[in-house]
Every structure is written in C-alpha cells, then in structure tokens.
Amino acid sequence: MEPETLKGRAKGMKVYIETYGCQMNVNDTEVVFSILAGHGYQRTEDIAQADLIMANTCSVRDNAEQRIWGRIDQFMIQKKAREGVLIGILGCMAERLKDALLDTGKVDIVAGPDAYRSLPQLIDAAREGHPQMNVLLSREETYGDISPVRIDKNGVSAFISIMRGCNNVCSYCVVPYTRGAERSRDPHTIVREACEVFAAGYKEVTLLGQNVDSYKYEDTDFAKLLSMVAGINPQLRVRFSTSNPQDISDDVIYTMARYPNICKHIHLPVQSGSDRILQKMRRRYTREWYLQRVAFIRSVIPDCGLTTDVIAGFCSETEEDHLQTLSLFEEVVFDAAFMFYYSERPGTIAARNYPDDVPLDVKTRRLNEIIALQGKMSLKSYSADVGRTFEVLVEGPSKKNPDELCGRASNNKMCVFPDTVHKAGDYVTVKVLSCTPATLICELV
Ligand code: SAH
Ligand code: SF4
Ligand code: F3S
C-alpha cells in the first residue's frame, strides 16, 4: 500500500502510549511516535481522546508484567465506551508472550521491539477487524535513520539509543530473548542525532544500550563514540547507561576523564557480592575484579558517581552469599542502587536449570536489609559532598517548591536550590549546604 493512502486513512487518528521499563523503552516510544507521525497519526496524552491506546511494555520481572495485565483491563473500559478504539501492546512483553496477548481477545495489535516500522500496516489491518502481530526480531534494525519525537517535556535531556539487543545471556535475564541479538548503530547517525537535539536546545544526551561498552561499529568502539559525541560542543553534556563491569575498558574511563562535558557517573550493576552467585548468574567477573574496577575508576576520576543494580535471593543464595552482597555495598559506598528480589523469568537459563528455591519471605527480608544498608550508604555518599561546589544543569522547578530549581551535578546527584532567575537548560554553580540520602540541598554561588 502507498504511504499516501495510509496517510489518508490515519488522518486525525489519535495515539496514546504508556511506557514501562527501562530508558531504552522510553526512547523506543519516541521512535514509535516518529514513525506514526510520518503516517499522519497525532499524539495525545489524554487516554479518553485516543483512537489507539498502546502500552510499551517490560518483562524484566513478573510484577512488571502483572501491572500491564491490569492496564489492559483499564484500556478495555475505554474500548467499550467508545466506537473503534484499538489496543496495542508493544515492547518486551509483546515479544515474550506473542499470541497469548491476542488470545485474550482484548488486544488488537502486538508488536515486538524490532517491528515498529510495520506499525502503520498493522494498525490499518487491525482497523479492518483483524488482530495483527509482528514479533520478528532483527539482526540489523537500529532505527538509525529515525529522529525520535521527544516525549519528555523538560527539553533539556534527550535519550539516544546507540545499540539494541544483548548477547550476554545472564542466566536470570529475559532481555536477550525479548530484544534479540546485539547490534550497534552507525556512529554517524548517532552524532547527527546528538547535533540535532543540541541545535533544538537540548543540553544533555544519554547514550543508551544494555551493554554500552560492547558498542562496536566498524572501527568505532565505545570510547571513540564517546569522544565523537563529546566533541560536538562543550555545552552538551554526555551521559551513558548501562556499563557491564566485565566490559568497561580503561579507554572509556580515560576518555571520561579527558572531556569535562562527559558526566562523571557510571551505572555499574554488580548484581551480587558473592562469587558463587555471580558465576551462577553468568556474570563474567568476580567480586575482587569488580572492586578493582571501582578502585581504578576512582583513581582516574576521583569524584566519579557510582550507582548499581542488585538482585537479592537468586537461586541457591545462602545467608553467607547475602552477607557478601551486604559487605560489598558497605565497601563500595554507592550513591544509589536499584534493588530487586529475584523474579524467575520463563525460558531463561536460570529458569531451565535452577530451582527458584529462596522462599519469598527470605528474599524480601534480604532485599530489605540491602535497602536499609544502601540508605545509610547513600547518606554517607551525599554527606561527603556537603561544602563542595558543583556545576548543575538546570532541569526545571523543584517538585516541592516553585521558588526552587533542580538539576543534576556531573556525578548525577540531584541538587535543589532557591532560584527564580535561571531556567531549564542553564548551567549554574551551586554550593552544597546539606543533604538527604537522595538530594543535595544547595545555594547559588
Ligand atoms: N543490561 C543491564 C541490566 C538491564 S535489566 C546490565 O547488564 O546490567 C535491569 C536490572 O534488572 C538488572 O541489572 C537486574 O538487576 C534486574 N533484573 C534483571 N532480571 C531480573 C530478574 N529476573 N529478577 C530480578 N531482577 C532482575
Ligand atoms: Fe540482561 Fe545481562 Fe544483557 Fe544486562 S547484560 S541485559 S542483565 S543479559
Ligand atoms: Fe524491561 Fe525490556 Fe527494558 S524487559 S528493562 S523494557 S529491555
């Protein structure tokens, strides 16, 4: 079918998308809006106005999926109330569950992470009353030529996906199954997109991938890519996520140190402090190796912000393993952590080979112990910044007080300070007066 015909049919159709899961999913939603806008669809943020209601979904833990099932039932209320409303499920849960979503009779469109270019065709056919599905994974698709329609409203910070998929196959993780094989995007398209967002007034880009340190496109590795993006303009901050401890190279750390506009923050998920568990998780580093990596980062970049992810109660985890995780947290002193208890994902190596044998009450207790310890460590880390000055990129008014602005320091810590003069996108210098475990309370200097 010709694009013109599609445009005619889509005219005025309003699309509402809810996004769940990681930052890559947020960026994917922006890609979807771009594809649909090119076919005459309009974006709406009001579900009651939408002709097409979609959720871009996450499968990483069972509760992420349970939330979506609940949302589908909410979407059904809209569908029953108005003529012709369609429901679409995008993303990782679409990829994992496939027909099971269509079989509910509630969902009209199922599209996996590599199938978004076909959405206009899927929608057209679904409007004829035939539920549609495309969950083909690709070895090439990077959406490299598509300029995402930015959905975050601060106009300061933009996500740029630099790669898709993951080849690591950590034993607990569903991502390699939902996102397929790893592929890196042409660096020229990445630099072009960063230039575009900078020209549009953005001051920060976050380069996204499940494992950014394995980025490789012809001769360009991640360190080279970082220097290319950082070289665009000293006023454009560069962040990135996620780094896998086994792959972050010395070169990346030296490149960070060399460019003042590459933010001094590394998200370095450790997952566990026990070597036995790390091996079972198929993480290819040891506790000792992780600690050495942290020491090296801190020797090259003394004030580098460090955050992590951790899983409590993975298969066969003993009290001794758990204590190893606690002691690692105490040793490293992360600024913040995303903390989860293990959720078995069907089809993963762990689900196929190891019983999910840590009882839920034990998982919860261990998780709570990690959360409580991390609370103390966060306070320790934030307290260490009291008295220091930072350059902050203003993101907008603080949530609590309209006379205060907020923005992040290079190390990714959130700063709030009284200011009625500056605006989102300005750089300001602040001095830290006090803190909470998640905020630096500052004044302008
Ligand atoms: N690519 C990133 C992680 C992406 S998933 C990395 O390798 O570090 C984000 C986080 O979800 C993971 O770091 C892990 O801590 C958590 N996670 C993944 N699978 C999980 C599972 N089955 N149960 C609980 N947490 C999980
Ligand atoms: Fe999952 Fe491991 Fe890939 Fe991260 S590196 S997305 S945890 S398989
Ligand atoms: Fe979730 Fe898929 Fe991201 S499983 S964490 S949305 S890659």
Coordinates of N, CA, C and O in Angstrom, one line a residue, residues 9-170:
R9 N -5.9 7.5 5.5 CA -6.7 6.6 6.4 C -6.4 7.0 7.9 O -7.2 6.8 8.7
A10 N -5.1 7.4 8.1 CA -4.7 7.6 9.5 C -5.1 9.0 10.0 O -5.1 9.3 11.2
K11 N -5.5 9.8 9.0 CA -5.7 11.3 9.3 C -6.5 11.5 10.6 O -7.6 10.9 10.7
G12 N -6.0 12.3 11.5 CA -6.7 12.6 12.7 C -6.7 11.5 13.7 O -7.2 11.8 14.8
M13 N -6.3 10.3 13.4 CA -6.3 9.3 14.4 C -5.3 9.6 15.6 O -4.2 9.9 15.3
K14 N -5.8 9.6 16.8 CA -5.0 10.0 17.9 C -4.5 8.8 18.7 O -5.2 7.8 18.9
V15 N -3.2 8.9 19.0 CA -2.5 7.7 19.6 C -2.0 8.1 21.0 O -1.4 9.2 21.2
Y16 N -2.3 7.2 21.9 CA -1.8 7.4 23.3 C -0.9 6.2 23.6 O -1.3 5.1 23.4
I17 N 0.3 6.5 24.2 CA 1.2 5.4 24.5 C 1.7 5.6 26.0 O 2.2 6.6 26.3
E18 N 1.5 4.5 26.8 CA 2.1 4.5 28.1 C 3.4 3.7 28.0 O 3.4 2.6 27.3
T19 N 4.4 4.1 28.7 CA 5.7 3.5 28.6 C 6.2 2.9 29.9 O 6.2 3.6 30.9
Y20 N 6.6 1.7 29.9 CA 7.1 1.0 31.1 C 8.5 0.5 30.9 O 8.9 0.5 29.7
G21 N 9.2 0.1 31.9 CA 10.5 -0.5 31.8 C 11.6 0.5 31.7 O 11.6 1.6 32.3
C22 N 12.7 0.2 31.0 CA 13.9 1.0 31.0 C 13.9 2.2 30.1 O 13.0 2.4 29.3
Q23 N 15.0 2.9 30.2 CA 15.1 4.2 29.4 C 15.1 3.8 27.9 O 14.6 4.6 27.1
M24 N 15.6 2.6 27.5 CA 15.5 2.3 26.1 C 14.1 2.2 25.6 O 13.8 2.5 24.5
N25 N 13.2 1.8 26.5 CA 11.8 1.7 26.1 C 11.2 3.1 25.9 O 10.4 3.3 25.0
V26 N 11.7 4.0 26.8 CA 11.2 5.4 26.6 C 11.6 5.9 25.2 O 10.8 6.5 24.5
N27 N 12.9 5.7 24.9 CA 13.4 6.1 23.6 C 12.7 5.4 22.4 O 12.4 5.9 21.4
D28 N 12.3 4.1 22.6 CA 11.6 3.4 21.6 C 10.2 4.0 21.4 O 9.7 4.0 20.3
T29 N 9.5 4.4 22.5 CA 8.2 5.1 22.3 C 8.4 6.3 21.5 O 7.6 6.6 20.6
E30 N 9.5 7.0 21.7 CA 9.8 8.2 20.9 C 10.0 7.9 19.4 O 9.6 8.6 18.5
V31 N 10.6 6.7 19.1 CA 10.8 6.2 17.8 C 9.4 5.9 17.2 O 9.1 6.2 16.0
V32 N 8.5 5.2 18.0 CA 7.2 4.9 17.5 C 6.4 6.1 17.2 O 5.7 6.2 16.1
F33 N 6.4 7.1 18.0 CA 5.7 8.4 17.7 C 6.2 9.0 16.4 O 5.4 9.5 15.6
S34 N 7.5 8.9 16.2 CA 8.1 9.4 15.0 C 7.6 8.7 13.7 O 7.2 9.3 12.7
I35 N 7.6 7.3 13.8 CA 7.1 6.5 12.7 C 5.6 6.8 12.4 O 5.2 7.1 11.3
L36 N 4.8 6.9 13.5 CA 3.4 7.1 13.3 C 3.1 8.6 12.8 O 2.2 8.8 12.0
A37 N 3.9 9.5 13.3 CA 3.7 10.9 12.9 C 3.9 11.0 11.4 O 3.2 11.7 10.6
G38 N 4.9 10.2 10.9 CA 5.2 10.2 9.4 C 4.0 9.6 8.6 O 4.0 9.7 7.4
H39 N 3.1 9.0 9.3 CA 1.9 8.4 8.6 C 0.6 9.1 9.0 O -0.5 8.5 8.8
G40 N 0.8 10.3 9.5 CA -0.4 11.1 9.7 C -1.1 10.9 11.1 O -2.2 11.5 11.3
Y41 N -0.5 10.2 12.0 CA -1.1 10.0 13.3 C -0.8 11.1 14.2 O 0.3 11.7 14.1
Q42 N -1.6 11.5 15.1 CA -1.4 12.5 16.1 C -1.2 11.9 17.5 O -1.8 10.9 17.8
R43 N -0.3 12.5 18.3 CA -0.1 12.0 19.6 C -1.1 12.7 20.6 O -1.4 13.9 20.5
T44 N -1.6 11.9 21.5 CA -2.4 12.5 22.6 C -1.9 12.0 23.9 O -1.4 10.9 24.0
E45 N -2.0 12.9 24.9 CA -1.7 12.4 26.3 C -2.9 12.1 27.1 O -2.8 11.9 28.3
D46 N -4.1 12.2 26.4 CA -5.3 12.0 27.1 C -5.9 10.7 26.6 O -6.4 10.6 25.5
I47 N -5.9 9.7 27.5 CA -6.4 8.4 27.0 C -7.9 8.4 26.6 O -8.3 7.7 25.7
A48 N -8.7 9.4 27.1 CA -10.1 9.4 26.8 C -10.3 10.0 25.4 O -11.4 9.9 24.8
Q49 N -9.2 10.6 24.8 CA -9.3 11.1 23.4 C -8.8 10.1 22.4 O -8.9 10.4 21.2
A50 N -8.1 9.1 22.9 CA -7.3 8.2 22.0 C -8.2 7.3 21.1 O -9.1 6.7 21.6
D51 N -7.8 7.1 19.9 CA -8.4 6.1 19.0 C -7.5 4.8 19.1 O -8.0 3.7 18.9
L52 N -6.3 5.0 19.4 CA -5.4 3.9 19.5 C -4.6 4.0 20.9 O -4.0 5.0 21.1
I53 N -4.8 3.0 21.7 CA -4.2 3.0 23.1 C -3.2 1.9 23.1 O -3.5 0.8 22.9
M54 N -1.9 2.4 23.4 CA -0.9 1.3 23.4 C -0.1 1.4 24.7 O 0.1 2.5 25.3
A55 N 0.5 0.3 25.1 CA 1.5 0.2 26.2 C 2.8 -0.4 25.6 O 2.8 -1.4 24.9
N56 N 3.9 0.3 25.9 CA 5.2 -0.2 25.5 C 5.7 -0.8 26.8 O 6.0 -0.2 27.8
T57 N 5.9 -2.1 26.7 CA 5.9 -3.0 28.0 C 7.3 -3.5 28.3 O 8.2 -3.6 27.5
C58 N 7.4 -4.0 29.6 CA 8.6 -4.6 30.1 C 8.3 -5.9 30.7 O 7.3 -6.2 31.3
S59 N 9.3 -6.9 30.5 CA 9.1 -8.2 31.0 C 10.2 -8.6 32.0 O 10.3 -9.8 32.4
V60 N 11.0 -7.6 32.5 CA 12.2 -8.0 33.2 C 11.9 -8.7 34.6 O 12.6 -9.6 35.0
R61 N 10.8 -8.3 35.2 CA 10.3 -9.0 36.4 C 8.8 -9.3 36.3 O 8.1 -8.6 35.6
D62 N 8.4 -10.3 37.0 CA 6.9 -10.7 36.9 C 6.0 -9.5 37.3 O 5.0 -9.3 36.6
N63 N 6.4 -8.7 38.3 CA 5.4 -7.7 38.7 C 5.3 -6.6 37.6 O 4.3 -6.0 37.5
A64 N 6.4 -6.5 36.7 CA 6.3 -5.5 35.6 C 5.2 -6.0 34.7 O 4.4 -5.2 34.1
E65 N 5.1 -7.3 34.4 CA 4.1 -7.8 33.5 C 2.7 -7.8 34.2 O 1.7 -7.5 33.5
Q66 N 2.6 -8.1 35.5 CA 1.3 -8.0 36.2 C 0.7 -6.7 36.0 O -0.5 -6.5 35.8
R67 N 1.5 -5.6 36.1 CA 1.0 -4.3 36.0 C 0.3 -4.1 34.6 O -0.7 -3.4 34.5
I68 N 1.0 -4.6 33.6 CA 0.4 -4.4 32.3 C -0.9 -5.2 32.1 O -1.8 -4.6 31.5
W69 N -1.0 -6.4 32.7 CA -2.3 -7.1 32.6 C -3.4 -6.2 33.2 O -4.5 -6.1 32.7
G70 N -3.1 -5.5 34.3 CA -4.0 -4.6 35.0 C -4.4 -3.5 34.1 O -5.5 -3.1 34.0
R71 N -3.4 -2.9 33.4 CA -3.6 -1.8 32.5 C -4.5 -2.2 31.3 O -5.3 -1.4 30.8
I72 N -4.3 -3.4 30.8 CA -5.1 -3.9 29.6 C -6.6 -3.8 30.0 O -7.4 -3.4 29.3
D73 N -6.9 -4.3 31.2 CA -8.3 -4.2 31.7 C -8.8 -2.8 31.8 O -9.9 -2.5 31.5
Q74 N -7.9 -1.9 32.2 CA -8.3 -0.5 32.2 C -8.6 0.1 30.8 O -9.5 0.8 30.5
F75 N -7.7 -0.4 29.9 CA -7.9 0.1 28.5 C -9.2 -0.4 27.9 O -9.8 0.2 27.1
M76 N -9.6 -1.6 28.4 CA -10.9 -2.2 27.9 C -12.1 -1.3 28.2 O -13.1 -1.3 27.5
I77 N -12.0 -0.6 29.3 CA -13.0 0.3 29.7 C -13.2 1.4 28.6 O -14.3 1.7 28.2
Q78 N -12.1 1.9 28.1 CA -12.1 2.9 27.0 C -12.7 2.3 25.8 O -13.5 2.9 25.0
K79 N -12.2 1.1 25.5 CA -12.6 0.4 24.3 C -14.2 0.2 24.2 O -14.8 0.3 23.2
K80 N -14.7 -0.2 25.4 CA -16.1 -0.4 25.5 C -16.9 0.9 25.4 O -18.0 0.9 24.9
A81 N -16.3 2.0 25.9 CA -17.0 3.3 26.0 C -17.1 3.9 24.6 O -18.0 4.7 24.4
R82 N -16.2 3.7 23.8 CA -16.1 4.4 22.5 C -16.0 3.5 21.3 O -15.3 2.5 21.4
E83 N -16.6 3.9 20.2 CA -16.5 3.1 19.0 C -15.1 3.1 18.4 O -14.5 4.2 18.3
G84 N -14.6 1.9 18.0 CA -13.4 1.9 17.1 C -12.1 2.0 17.8 O -11.1 2.2 17.2
V85 N -12.1 2.0 19.1 CA -10.8 2.1 19.8 C -10.0 0.8 19.7 O -10.6 -0.3 19.9
L86 N -8.7 1.0 19.4 CA -7.9 -0.2 19.3 C -6.8 -0.2 20.4 O -6.4 0.8 20.9
I87 N -6.5 -1.4 20.8 CA -5.5 -1.6 21.9 C -4.2 -2.3 21.3 O -4.3 -3.3 20.7
G88 N -3.1 -1.7 21.6 CA -1.8 -2.3 21.1 C -0.9 -2.6 22.3 O -0.8 -1.8 23.2
I89 N -0.2 -3.7 22.2 CA 0.9 -4.0 23.1 C 2.2 -4.0 22.4 O 2.4 -4.8 21.4
L90 N 3.2 -3.2 22.8 CA 4.5 -3.1 22.2 C 5.5 -3.6 23.1 O 5.3 -3.7 24.3
G91 N 6.7 -3.8 22.6 CA 7.9 -4.0 23.5 C 8.1 -5.4 24.0 O 7.7 -6.4 23.3
C92 N 8.8 -5.5 25.1 CA 9.3 -6.8 25.6 C 8.3 -7.8 25.9 O 8.4 -9.0 25.6
M93 N 7.1 -7.4 26.5 CA 6.1 -8.4 26.8 C 5.4 -8.9 25.5 O 5.0 -10.0 25.5
A94 N 5.3 -8.0 24.5 CA 4.8 -8.4 23.2 C 5.6 -9.5 22.7 O 5.2 -10.5 22.2
E95 N 6.9 -9.3 22.8 CA 7.9 -10.2 22.2 C 7.9 -11.5 23.0 O 8.0 -12.6 22.4
R96 N 7.7 -11.5 24.3 CA 7.8 -12.7 25.1 C 6.5 -13.5 25.0 O 6.5 -14.7 24.9
L97 N 5.3 -12.8 25.0 CA 4.1 -13.5 25.1 C 3.4 -13.8 23.8 O 2.5 -14.6 23.7
K98 N 3.7 -13.0 22.8 CA 3.2 -13.2 21.4 C 1.7 -13.4 21.4 O 0.9 -12.6 21.9
D99 N 1.3 -14.6 20.8 CA -0.1 -14.9 20.6 C -1.0 -14.9 21.9 O -2.2 -14.6 21.9
A100 N -0.3 -15.2 23.0 CA -1.1 -15.2 24.3 C -1.8 -13.9 24.5 O -2.8 -13.8 25.2
L101 N -1.2 -12.8 24.0 CA -1.8 -11.5 24.2 C -3.0 -11.4 23.3 O -4.1 -10.9 23.7
L102 N -2.9 -11.9 22.0 CA -4.0 -11.8 21.1 C -5.2 -12.7 21.6 O -6.3 -12.4 21.4
D103 N -4.7 -13.9 22.2 CA -5.7 -14.9 22.6 C -6.7 -14.3 23.7 O -7.7 -14.9 23.9
T104 N -6.3 -13.3 24.3 CA -7.2 -12.7 25.4 C -8.4 -12.1 24.7 O -9.4 -11.9 25.4
G105 N -8.3 -11.8 23.4 CA -9.5 -11.2 22.7 C -9.5 -9.7 23.1 O -10.5 -9.0 22.6
K106 N -8.6 -9.2 23.9 CA -8.7 -7.8 24.3 C -7.7 -6.9 23.4 O -7.9 -5.7 23.3
V107 N -6.7 -7.6 22.9 CA -5.6 -6.8 22.3 C -5.7 -6.9 20.8 O -6.0 -8.0 20.2
D108 N -5.6 -5.8 20.1 CA -5.7 -5.8 18.6 C -4.4 -5.8 17.9 O -4.3 -6.3 16.7
I109 N -3.3 -5.3 18.5 CA -2.0 -5.2 17.8 C -0.9 -5.6 18.8 O -0.9 -5.1 20.0
V110 N -0.1 -6.5 18.4 CA 1.1 -6.9 19.2 C 2.3 -6.7 18.3 O 2.5 -7.3 17.2
A111 N 3.2 -5.9 18.8 CA 4.4 -5.6 18.0 C 5.7 -5.6 18.9 O 5.7 -4.9 19.9
G112 N 6.6 -6.4 18.5 CA 7.9 -6.5 19.3 C 8.8 -5.4 19.0 O 8.6 -4.6 18.1
P113 N 10.0 -5.3 19.7 CA 10.9 -4.1 19.7 C 11.5 -3.9 18.3 O 11.9 -2.8 18.0
D114 N 11.6 -4.9 17.4 CA 12.2 -4.7 16.1 C 11.1 -4.5 15.0 O 11.5 -4.5 13.8
A115 N 9.9 -4.4 15.4 CA 8.8 -4.4 14.4 C 8.1 -3.1 14.3 O 7.0 -3.0 13.6
Y116 N 8.6 -2.0 14.8 CA 7.9 -0.8 14.9 C 7.7 -0.1 13.5 O 6.7 0.6 13.3
R117 N 8.5 -0.4 12.5 CA 8.3 0.2 11.2 C 7.0 -0.3 10.6 O 6.5 0.3 9.7
S118 N 6.6 -1.5 11.0 CA 5.4 -2.1 10.4 C 4.1 -1.7 11.1 O 3.0 -2.1 10.7
L119 N 4.3 -0.9 12.1 CA 3.0 -0.5 12.9 C 2.0 0.2 12.0 O 0.8 -0.2 12.2
P120 N 2.3 1.1 11.1 CA 1.2 1.7 10.3 C 0.4 0.6 9.5 O -0.8 0.7 9.5
Q121 N 1.1 -0.4 9.0 CA 0.4 -1.5 8.3 C -0.4 -2.3 9.3 O -1.6 -2.7 9.0
L122 N 0.2 -2.6 10.4 CA -0.6 -3.4 11.4 C -1.8 -2.7 11.9 O -2.9 -3.3 12.0
I123 N -1.7 -1.4 12.1 CA -2.9 -0.6 12.6 C -4.0 -0.7 11.5 O -5.2 -0.9 11.8
D124 N -3.6 -0.4 10.2 CA -4.6 -0.5 9.1 C -5.3 -1.8 9.1 O -6.6 -1.7 9.0
A125 N -4.6 -2.9 9.2 CA -5.3 -4.2 9.1 C -6.1 -4.4 10.3 O -7.2 -5.0 10.2
A126 N -5.6 -3.9 11.5 CA -6.4 -4.1 12.7 C -7.7 -3.3 12.6 O -8.8 -3.8 13.1
R127 N -7.7 -2.2 11.9 CA -8.9 -1.4 11.8 C -10.0 -2.1 11.0 O -11.1 -1.8 11.1
E128 N -9.5 -3.0 10.1 CA -10.4 -3.8 9.3 C -11.0 -4.9 10.2 O -11.8 -5.8 9.7
G129 N -10.6 -5.0 11.5 CA -11.2 -6.0 12.3 C -10.3 -7.3 12.5 O -10.8 -8.3 13.0
H130 N -9.1 -7.3 11.9 CA -8.3 -8.5 12.1 C -7.1 -8.2 13.0 O -6.2 -7.4 12.7
P131 N -7.1 -8.8 14.2 CA -5.9 -8.6 15.1 C -4.6 -8.9 14.4 O -4.5 -9.8 13.6
Q132 N -3.6 -8.1 14.7 CA -2.3 -8.2 14.0 C -1.1 -8.4 14.9 O -1.1 -7.8 16.0
M133 N -0.1 -9.1 14.5 CA 1.0 -9.4 15.3 C 2.3 -9.4 14.4 O 2.3 -10.0 13.3
N134 N 3.3 -8.6 14.9 CA 4.7 -8.8 14.3 C 5.7 -8.8 15.4 O 5.9 -7.8 16.1
V135 N 6.3 -10.0 15.6 CA 7.3 -10.1 16.7 C 8.6 -10.6 16.1 O 9.4 -11.2 16.9
L136 N 8.8 -10.3 14.8 CA 10.1 -10.7 14.3 C 11.3 -9.9 14.9 O 11.2 -8.7 15.0
L137 N 12.3 -10.6 15.3 CA 13.5 -9.9 15.8 C 14.4 -9.8 14.6 O 14.4 -10.6 13.7
S138 N 15.2 -8.8 14.6 CA 16.1 -8.5 13.5 C 17.6 -8.5 14.0 O 17.9 -8.2 15.1
R139 N 18.5 -8.8 13.0 CA 19.9 -8.6 13.3 C 20.4 -7.3 12.9 O 21.6 -6.9 13.2
E140 N 19.6 -6.5 12.2 CA 20.1 -5.3 11.6 C 19.4 -4.0 12.2 O 20.0 -2.9 12.2
E141 N 18.1 -4.2 12.5 CA 17.3 -3.0 12.8 C 18.0 -2.2 14.0 O 18.2 -2.7 15.1
T142 N 18.2 -0.9 13.7 CA 18.7 0.0 14.8 C 17.9 1.3 14.8 O 18.1 2.2 15.6
Y143 N 16.9 1.4 13.9 CA 16.1 2.7 13.7 C 17.0 3.9 13.6 O 16.7 5.0 14.0
G144 N 18.3 3.6 13.0 CA 19.3 4.6 13.0 C 18.9 5.9 12.2 O 19.4 7.0 12.5
D145 N 18.0 5.7 11.2 CA 17.6 6.9 10.4 C 16.4 7.6 10.9 O 16.0 8.6 10.4
I146 N 15.9 7.2 12.0 CA 14.6 7.8 12.6 C 15.0 8.8 13.6 O 15.7 8.6 14.5
S147 N 14.4 10.0 13.5 CA 14.6 11.1 14.5 C 13.5 11.0 15.5 O 12.3 11.3 15.2
P148 N 13.7 10.5 16.7 CA 12.6 10.3 17.7 C 11.9 11.6 18.0 O 12.5 12.6 18.1
V149 N 10.6 11.5 18.3 CA 9.8 12.6 18.8 C 9.9 12.6 20.3 O 9.5 11.7 20.9
R150 N 10.6 13.6 20.8 CA 10.9 13.6 22.3 C 9.6 13.7 23.1 O 8.8 14.6 22.9
I151 N 9.5 12.8 24.0 CA 8.3 12.8 24.9 C 8.5 13.4 26.2 O 7.5 13.8 26.9
D152 N 9.8 13.5 26.7 CA 10.0 14.1 28.0 C 9.9 15.6 27.8 O 10.3 16.2 26.7
K153 N 9.3 16.3 28.8 CA 9.0 17.7 28.5 C 10.0 18.7 28.9 O 9.8 19.9 28.7
N154 N 11.0 18.3 29.6 CA 11.9 19.4 30.1 C 12.8 20.0 29.0 O 13.3 21.1 29.2
G155 N 12.9 19.4 27.9 CA 13.6 20.0 26.8 C 15.1 20.1 27.0 O 15.7 20.9 26.3
V156 N 15.6 19.4 28.0 CA 17.0 19.6 28.4 C 17.8 18.4 28.1 O 19.0 18.5 27.7
S157 N 17.2 17.2 28.4 CA 18.0 16.0 28.3 C 17.3 15.0 27.3 O 16.1 14.8 27.4
A158 N 18.0 14.4 26.4 CA 17.5 13.5 25.5 C 18.2 12.2 25.5 O 19.4 12.1 25.7
F159 N 17.4 11.1 25.3 CA 18.0 9.8 25.2 C 18.3 9.5 23.7 O 17.6 9.8 22.8
I160 N 19.5 8.8 23.5 CA 19.9 8.4 22.2 C 20.3 6.9 22.3 O 21.3 6.6 23.0
S161 N 19.6 6.0 21.7 CA 20.0 4.6 21.7 C 21.1 4.4 20.7 O 21.1 4.8 19.6
I162 N 22.2 3.7 21.2 CA 23.3 3.5 20.4 C 23.5 2.1 19.9 O 24.3 1.7 19.1
M163 N 22.7 1.2 20.5 CA 22.7 -0.2 20.2 C 21.4 -0.8 20.6 O 20.7 -0.2 21.4
R164 N 21.2 -2.0 20.1 CA 20.0 -2.7 20.5 C 20.3 -4.2 20.9 O 21.4 -4.7 20.4
G165 N 19.5 -4.8 21.6 CA 19.7 -6.2 21.9 C 20.8 -6.5 22.9 O 21.4 -5.5 23.5
C166 N 21.1 -7.7 23.2 CA 22.1 -8.1 24.2 C 22.6 -9.5 23.9 O 21.8 -10.4 23.7
N167 N 23.9 -9.7 23.9 CA 24.5 -11.0 23.7 C 25.0 -11.7 24.9 O 25.6 -12.7 24.8
N168 N 24.7 -11.1 26.1 CA 25.4 -11.6 27.3 C 24.7 -12.9 27.9 O 25.4 -13.7 28.4
V169 N 23.4 -12.9 27.8 CA 22.6 -14.1 28.3 C 23.0 -14.4 29.8 O 23.4 -15.5 30.2
C170 N 22.9 -13.3 30.7 CA 23.0 -13.6 32.1 C 21.9 -14.5 32.4 O 20.8 -14.4 31.9

